[in-house]
PDB file of C-alpha atoms in Angstrom:
ATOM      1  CA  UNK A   1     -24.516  71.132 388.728  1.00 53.00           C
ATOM      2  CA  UNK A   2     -23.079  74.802 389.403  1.00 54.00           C
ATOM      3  CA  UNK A   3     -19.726  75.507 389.201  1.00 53.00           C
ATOM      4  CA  UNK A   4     -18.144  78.292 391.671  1.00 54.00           C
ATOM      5  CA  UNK A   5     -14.493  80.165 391.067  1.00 55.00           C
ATOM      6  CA  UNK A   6     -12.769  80.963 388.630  1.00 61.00           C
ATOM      7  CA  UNK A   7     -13.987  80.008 384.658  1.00 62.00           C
ATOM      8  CA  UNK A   8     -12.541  78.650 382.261  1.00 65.00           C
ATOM      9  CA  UNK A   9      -9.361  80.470 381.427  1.00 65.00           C
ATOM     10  CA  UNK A  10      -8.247  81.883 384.206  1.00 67.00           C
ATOM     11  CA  UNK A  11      -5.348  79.476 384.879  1.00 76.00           C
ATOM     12  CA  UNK A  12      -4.061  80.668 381.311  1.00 81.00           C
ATOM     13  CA  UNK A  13      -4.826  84.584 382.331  1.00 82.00           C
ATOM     14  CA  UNK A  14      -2.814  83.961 385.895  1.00 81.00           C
ATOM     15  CA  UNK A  15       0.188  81.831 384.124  1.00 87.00           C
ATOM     16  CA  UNK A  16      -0.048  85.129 381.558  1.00 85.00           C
ATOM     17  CA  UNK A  17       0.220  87.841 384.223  1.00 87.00           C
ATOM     18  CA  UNK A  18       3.002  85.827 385.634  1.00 86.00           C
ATOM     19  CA  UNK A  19       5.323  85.577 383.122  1.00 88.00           C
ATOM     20  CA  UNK A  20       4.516  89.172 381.805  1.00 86.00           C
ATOM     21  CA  UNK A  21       6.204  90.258 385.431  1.00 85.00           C
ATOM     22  CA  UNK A  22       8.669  87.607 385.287  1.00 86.00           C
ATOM     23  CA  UNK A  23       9.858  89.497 381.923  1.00 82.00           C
ATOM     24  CA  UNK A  24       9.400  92.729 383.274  1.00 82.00           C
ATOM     25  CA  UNK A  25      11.606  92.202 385.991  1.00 82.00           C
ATOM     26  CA  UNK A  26      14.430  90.524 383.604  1.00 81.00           C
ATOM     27  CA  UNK A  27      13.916  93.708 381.063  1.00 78.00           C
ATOM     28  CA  UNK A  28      14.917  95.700 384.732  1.00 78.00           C
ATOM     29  CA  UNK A  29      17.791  93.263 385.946  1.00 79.00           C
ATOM     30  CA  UNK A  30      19.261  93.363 382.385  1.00 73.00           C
ATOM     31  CA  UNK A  31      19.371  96.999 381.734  1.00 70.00           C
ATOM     32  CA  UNK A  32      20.599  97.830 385.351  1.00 74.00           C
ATOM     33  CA  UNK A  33      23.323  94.939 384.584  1.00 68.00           C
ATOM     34  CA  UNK A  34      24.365  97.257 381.591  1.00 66.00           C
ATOM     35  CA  UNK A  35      24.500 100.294 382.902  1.00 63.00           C
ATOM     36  CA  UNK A  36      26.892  98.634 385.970  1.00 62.00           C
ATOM     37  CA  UNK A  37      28.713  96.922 383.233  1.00 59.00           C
ATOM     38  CA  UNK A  38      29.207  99.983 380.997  1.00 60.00           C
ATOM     39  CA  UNK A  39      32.192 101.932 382.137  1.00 59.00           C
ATOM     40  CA  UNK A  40      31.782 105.154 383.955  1.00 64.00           C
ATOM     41  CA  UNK A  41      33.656 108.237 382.172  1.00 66.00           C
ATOM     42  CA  UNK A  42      36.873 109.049 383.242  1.00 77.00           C
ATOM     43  CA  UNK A  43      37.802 113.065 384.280  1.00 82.00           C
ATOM     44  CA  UNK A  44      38.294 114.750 381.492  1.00 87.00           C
ATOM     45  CA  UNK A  45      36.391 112.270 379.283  1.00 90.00           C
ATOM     46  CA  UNK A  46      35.789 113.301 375.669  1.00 95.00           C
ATOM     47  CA  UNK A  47      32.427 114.899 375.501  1.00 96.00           C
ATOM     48  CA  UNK A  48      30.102 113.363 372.611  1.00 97.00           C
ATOM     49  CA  UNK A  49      26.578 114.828 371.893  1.00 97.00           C
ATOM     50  CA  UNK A  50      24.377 113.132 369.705  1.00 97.00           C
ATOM     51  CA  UNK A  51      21.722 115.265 368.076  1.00 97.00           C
ATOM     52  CA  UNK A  52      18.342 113.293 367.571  1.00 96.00           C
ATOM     53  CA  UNK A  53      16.149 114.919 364.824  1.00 93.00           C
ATOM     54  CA  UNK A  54      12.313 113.910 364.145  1.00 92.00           C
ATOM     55  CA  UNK A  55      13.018 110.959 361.052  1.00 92.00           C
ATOM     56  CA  UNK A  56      15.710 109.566 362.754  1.00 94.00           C
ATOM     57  CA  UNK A  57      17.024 106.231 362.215  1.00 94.00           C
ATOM     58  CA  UNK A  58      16.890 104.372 365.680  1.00 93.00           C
ATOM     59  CA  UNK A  59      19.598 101.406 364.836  1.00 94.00           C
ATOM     60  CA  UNK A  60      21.781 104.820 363.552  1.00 94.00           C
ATOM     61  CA  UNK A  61      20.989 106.833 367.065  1.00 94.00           C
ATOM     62  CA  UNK A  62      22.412 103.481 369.109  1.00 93.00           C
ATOM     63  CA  UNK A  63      26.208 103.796 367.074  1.00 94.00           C
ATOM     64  CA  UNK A  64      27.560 106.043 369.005  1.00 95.00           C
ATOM     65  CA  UNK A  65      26.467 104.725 372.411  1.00 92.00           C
ATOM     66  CA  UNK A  66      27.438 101.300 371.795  1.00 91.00           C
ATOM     67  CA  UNK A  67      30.885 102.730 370.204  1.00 92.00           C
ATOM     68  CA  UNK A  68      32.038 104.731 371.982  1.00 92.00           C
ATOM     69  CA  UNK A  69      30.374 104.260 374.849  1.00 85.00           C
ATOM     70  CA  UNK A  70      31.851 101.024 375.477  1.00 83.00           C
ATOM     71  CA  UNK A  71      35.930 102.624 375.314  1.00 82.00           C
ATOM     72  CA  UNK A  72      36.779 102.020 378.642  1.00 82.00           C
ATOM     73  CA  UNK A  73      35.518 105.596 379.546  1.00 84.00           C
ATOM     74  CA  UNK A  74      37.458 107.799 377.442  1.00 90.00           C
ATOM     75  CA  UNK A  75      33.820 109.195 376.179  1.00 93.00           C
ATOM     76  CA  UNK A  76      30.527 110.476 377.459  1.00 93.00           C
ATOM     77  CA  UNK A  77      28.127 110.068 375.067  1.00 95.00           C
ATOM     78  CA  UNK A  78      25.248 112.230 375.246  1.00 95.00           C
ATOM     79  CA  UNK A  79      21.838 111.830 373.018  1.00 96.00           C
ATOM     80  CA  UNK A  80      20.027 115.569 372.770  1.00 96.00           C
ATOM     81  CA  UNK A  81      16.827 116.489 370.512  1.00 96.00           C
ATOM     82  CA  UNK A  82      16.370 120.089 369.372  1.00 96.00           C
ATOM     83  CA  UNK A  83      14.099 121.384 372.429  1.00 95.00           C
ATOM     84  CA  UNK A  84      14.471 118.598 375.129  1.00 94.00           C
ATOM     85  CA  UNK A  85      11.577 116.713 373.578  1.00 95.00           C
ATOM     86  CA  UNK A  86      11.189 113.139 372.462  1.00 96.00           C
ATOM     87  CA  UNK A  87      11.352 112.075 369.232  1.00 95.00           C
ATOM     88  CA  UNK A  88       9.811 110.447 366.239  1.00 94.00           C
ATOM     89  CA  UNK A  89      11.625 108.025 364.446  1.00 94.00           C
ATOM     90  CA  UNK A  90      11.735 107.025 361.244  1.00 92.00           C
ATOM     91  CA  UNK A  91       9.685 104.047 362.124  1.00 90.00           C
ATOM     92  CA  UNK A  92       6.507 103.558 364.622  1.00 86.00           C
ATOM     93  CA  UNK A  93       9.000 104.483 367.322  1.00 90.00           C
ATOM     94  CA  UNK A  94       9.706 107.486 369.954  1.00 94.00           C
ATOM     95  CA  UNK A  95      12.743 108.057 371.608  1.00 94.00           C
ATOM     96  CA  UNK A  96      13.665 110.696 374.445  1.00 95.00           C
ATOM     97  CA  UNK A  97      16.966 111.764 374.259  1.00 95.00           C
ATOM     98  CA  UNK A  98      18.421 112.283 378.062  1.00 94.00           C
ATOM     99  CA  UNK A  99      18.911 116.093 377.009  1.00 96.00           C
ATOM    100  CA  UNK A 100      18.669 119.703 375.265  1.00 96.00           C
ATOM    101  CA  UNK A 101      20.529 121.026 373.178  1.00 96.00           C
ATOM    102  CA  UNK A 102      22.468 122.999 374.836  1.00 96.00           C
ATOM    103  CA  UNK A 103      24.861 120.032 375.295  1.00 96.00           C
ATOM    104  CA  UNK A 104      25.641 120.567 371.940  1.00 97.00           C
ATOM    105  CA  UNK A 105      27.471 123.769 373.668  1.00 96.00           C
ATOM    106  CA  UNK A 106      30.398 122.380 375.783  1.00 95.00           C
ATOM    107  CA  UNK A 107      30.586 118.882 373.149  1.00 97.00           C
ATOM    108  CA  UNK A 108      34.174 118.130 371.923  1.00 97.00           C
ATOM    109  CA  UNK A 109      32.349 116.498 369.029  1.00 97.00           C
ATOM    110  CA  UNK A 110      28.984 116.353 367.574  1.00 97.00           C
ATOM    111  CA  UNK A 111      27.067 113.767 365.666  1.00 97.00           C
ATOM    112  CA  UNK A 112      23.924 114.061 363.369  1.00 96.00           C
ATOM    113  CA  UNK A 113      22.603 110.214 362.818  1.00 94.00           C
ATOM    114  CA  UNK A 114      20.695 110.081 359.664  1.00 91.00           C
ATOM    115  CA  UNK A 115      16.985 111.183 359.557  1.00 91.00           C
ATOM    116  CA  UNK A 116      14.210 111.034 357.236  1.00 89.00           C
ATOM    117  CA  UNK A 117      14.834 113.797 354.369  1.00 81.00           C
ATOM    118  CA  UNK A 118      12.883 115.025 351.973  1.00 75.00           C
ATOM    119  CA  UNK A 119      12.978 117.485 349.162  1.00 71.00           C
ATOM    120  CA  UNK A 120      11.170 120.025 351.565  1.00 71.00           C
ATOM    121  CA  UNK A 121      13.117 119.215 354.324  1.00 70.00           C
ATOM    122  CA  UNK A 122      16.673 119.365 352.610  1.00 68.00           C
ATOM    123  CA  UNK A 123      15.575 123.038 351.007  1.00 69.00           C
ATOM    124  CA  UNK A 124      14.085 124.523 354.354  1.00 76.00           C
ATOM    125  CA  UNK A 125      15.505 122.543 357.367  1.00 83.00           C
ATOM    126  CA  UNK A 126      13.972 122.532 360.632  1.00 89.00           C
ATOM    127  CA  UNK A 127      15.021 125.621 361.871  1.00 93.00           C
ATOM    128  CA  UNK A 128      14.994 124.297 365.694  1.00 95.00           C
ATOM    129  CA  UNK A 129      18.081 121.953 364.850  1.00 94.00           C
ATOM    130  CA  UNK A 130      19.970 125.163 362.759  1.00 95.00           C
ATOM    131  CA  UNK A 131      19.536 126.942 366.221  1.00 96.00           C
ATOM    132  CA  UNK A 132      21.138 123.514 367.941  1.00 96.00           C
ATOM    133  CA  UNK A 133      23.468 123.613 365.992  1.00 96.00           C
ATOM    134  CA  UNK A 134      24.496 127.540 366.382  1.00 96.00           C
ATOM    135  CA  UNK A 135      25.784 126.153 369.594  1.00 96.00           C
ATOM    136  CA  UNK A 136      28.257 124.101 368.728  1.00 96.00           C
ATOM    137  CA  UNK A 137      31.500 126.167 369.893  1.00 94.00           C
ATOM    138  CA  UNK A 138      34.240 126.589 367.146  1.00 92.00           C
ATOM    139  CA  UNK A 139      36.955 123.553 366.854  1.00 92.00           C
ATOM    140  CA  UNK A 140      34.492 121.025 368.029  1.00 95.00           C
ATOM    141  CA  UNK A 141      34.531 117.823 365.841  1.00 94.00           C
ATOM    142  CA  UNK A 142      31.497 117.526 363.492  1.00 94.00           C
ATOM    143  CA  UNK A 143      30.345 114.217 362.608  1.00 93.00           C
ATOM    144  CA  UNK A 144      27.547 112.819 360.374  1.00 93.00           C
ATOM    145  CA  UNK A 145      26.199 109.885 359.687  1.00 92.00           C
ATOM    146  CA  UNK A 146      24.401 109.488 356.139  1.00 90.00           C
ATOM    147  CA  UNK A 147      21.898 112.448 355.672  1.00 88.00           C
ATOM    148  CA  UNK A 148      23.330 113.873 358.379  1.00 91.00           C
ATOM    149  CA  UNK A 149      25.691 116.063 356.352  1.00 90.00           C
ATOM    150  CA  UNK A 150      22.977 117.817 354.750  1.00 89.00           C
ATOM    151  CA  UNK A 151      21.716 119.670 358.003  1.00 91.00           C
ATOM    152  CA  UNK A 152      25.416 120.395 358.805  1.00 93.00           C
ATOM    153  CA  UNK A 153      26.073 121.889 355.693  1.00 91.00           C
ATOM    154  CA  UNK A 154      22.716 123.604 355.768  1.00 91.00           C
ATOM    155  CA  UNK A 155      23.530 125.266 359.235  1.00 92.00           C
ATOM    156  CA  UNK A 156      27.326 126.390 357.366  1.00 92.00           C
ATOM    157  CA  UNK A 157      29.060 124.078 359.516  1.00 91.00           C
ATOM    158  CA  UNK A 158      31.026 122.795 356.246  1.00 90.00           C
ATOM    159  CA  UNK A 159      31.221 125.990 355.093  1.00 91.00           C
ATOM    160  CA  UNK A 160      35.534 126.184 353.858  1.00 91.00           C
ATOM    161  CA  UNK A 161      35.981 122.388 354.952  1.00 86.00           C
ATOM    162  CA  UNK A 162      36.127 119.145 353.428  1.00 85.00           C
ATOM    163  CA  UNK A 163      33.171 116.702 353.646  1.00 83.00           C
ATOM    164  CA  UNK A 164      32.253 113.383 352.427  1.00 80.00           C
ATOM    165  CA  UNK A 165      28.940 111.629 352.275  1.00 79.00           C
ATOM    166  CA  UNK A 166      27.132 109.255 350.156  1.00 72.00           C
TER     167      UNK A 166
END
């Protein structure tokens, strides 16, 4: 006997393709939901730019988003790389900041996440985020997170101040 339409499988493929759009659509629902639930900054919100370096640590990137992000609007939180180009992780993972550095420019703070350092990198530091960080105007807040310090120290941010890492 011959068999005609689909073969065998193809109920599994279609119940697949399914559910991979049902998810899709969720993924799209529930981000939309959080940027509607996420308050909208307030005039004269406190401007936060978050510099994203290659090596850096994706759960550290999020902290200041879901910090301050979430206080009723008093902050704008702002990820940046060094040149307006994604970047690598520390893990299998790329991330595109929303932004350039030259947010780092009209920022009432700054924030350096932790990165991947090495020996190398610690003695000659990428000088694409010293350049980012030449824009940071005078009596901005600095803030690190973890190796962070190191490339705000190496740019003579900390130069005559106090800092504590560990």
């Amino acid at each position: 006997m011959l068999a005609v339409g689909p073969g065998p499988g193809h109920g599994k493929k279609v119940i697949l393709r399914y559910i991979r759009a049902m998810l899709a659509d969720a993924a799209a629902r529930a981000a939309e939901l959080d940027r509607l639930m996420r308050p909208a900054p307030r005039p004269g919100a406190h401007q936060v730019a978050v510099l994203a370096l290659d090596g850096v640590y994706p759960f550290e990137l999020g902290i200041p988003h879901r910090v301050l992000g979430s206080a009723d609007g008093r902050y704008e939180v702002r990820s940046a790389s060094v040149d307006g180009r994604p970047v690598r992780t520390d893990s299998d993972l790329t991330v595109t900041p929303a932004h350039g550095p030259e947010v780092l420019a009209d920022a009432d703070t700054v924030i350096v996440p932790p990165y991947a350092v090495t020996a190398a990198s610690a003695a000659v530091p990428d000088p694409r985020a010293l350049a980012a960080l030449a824009r940071v105007r005078p009596g901005a807040r600095l803030v690190s997170i973890c190796t962070g310090a190191f490339l705000l120290a190496a740019a003579g941010l900390l130069d005559g101040r106090r800092a504590t890492t560990h």
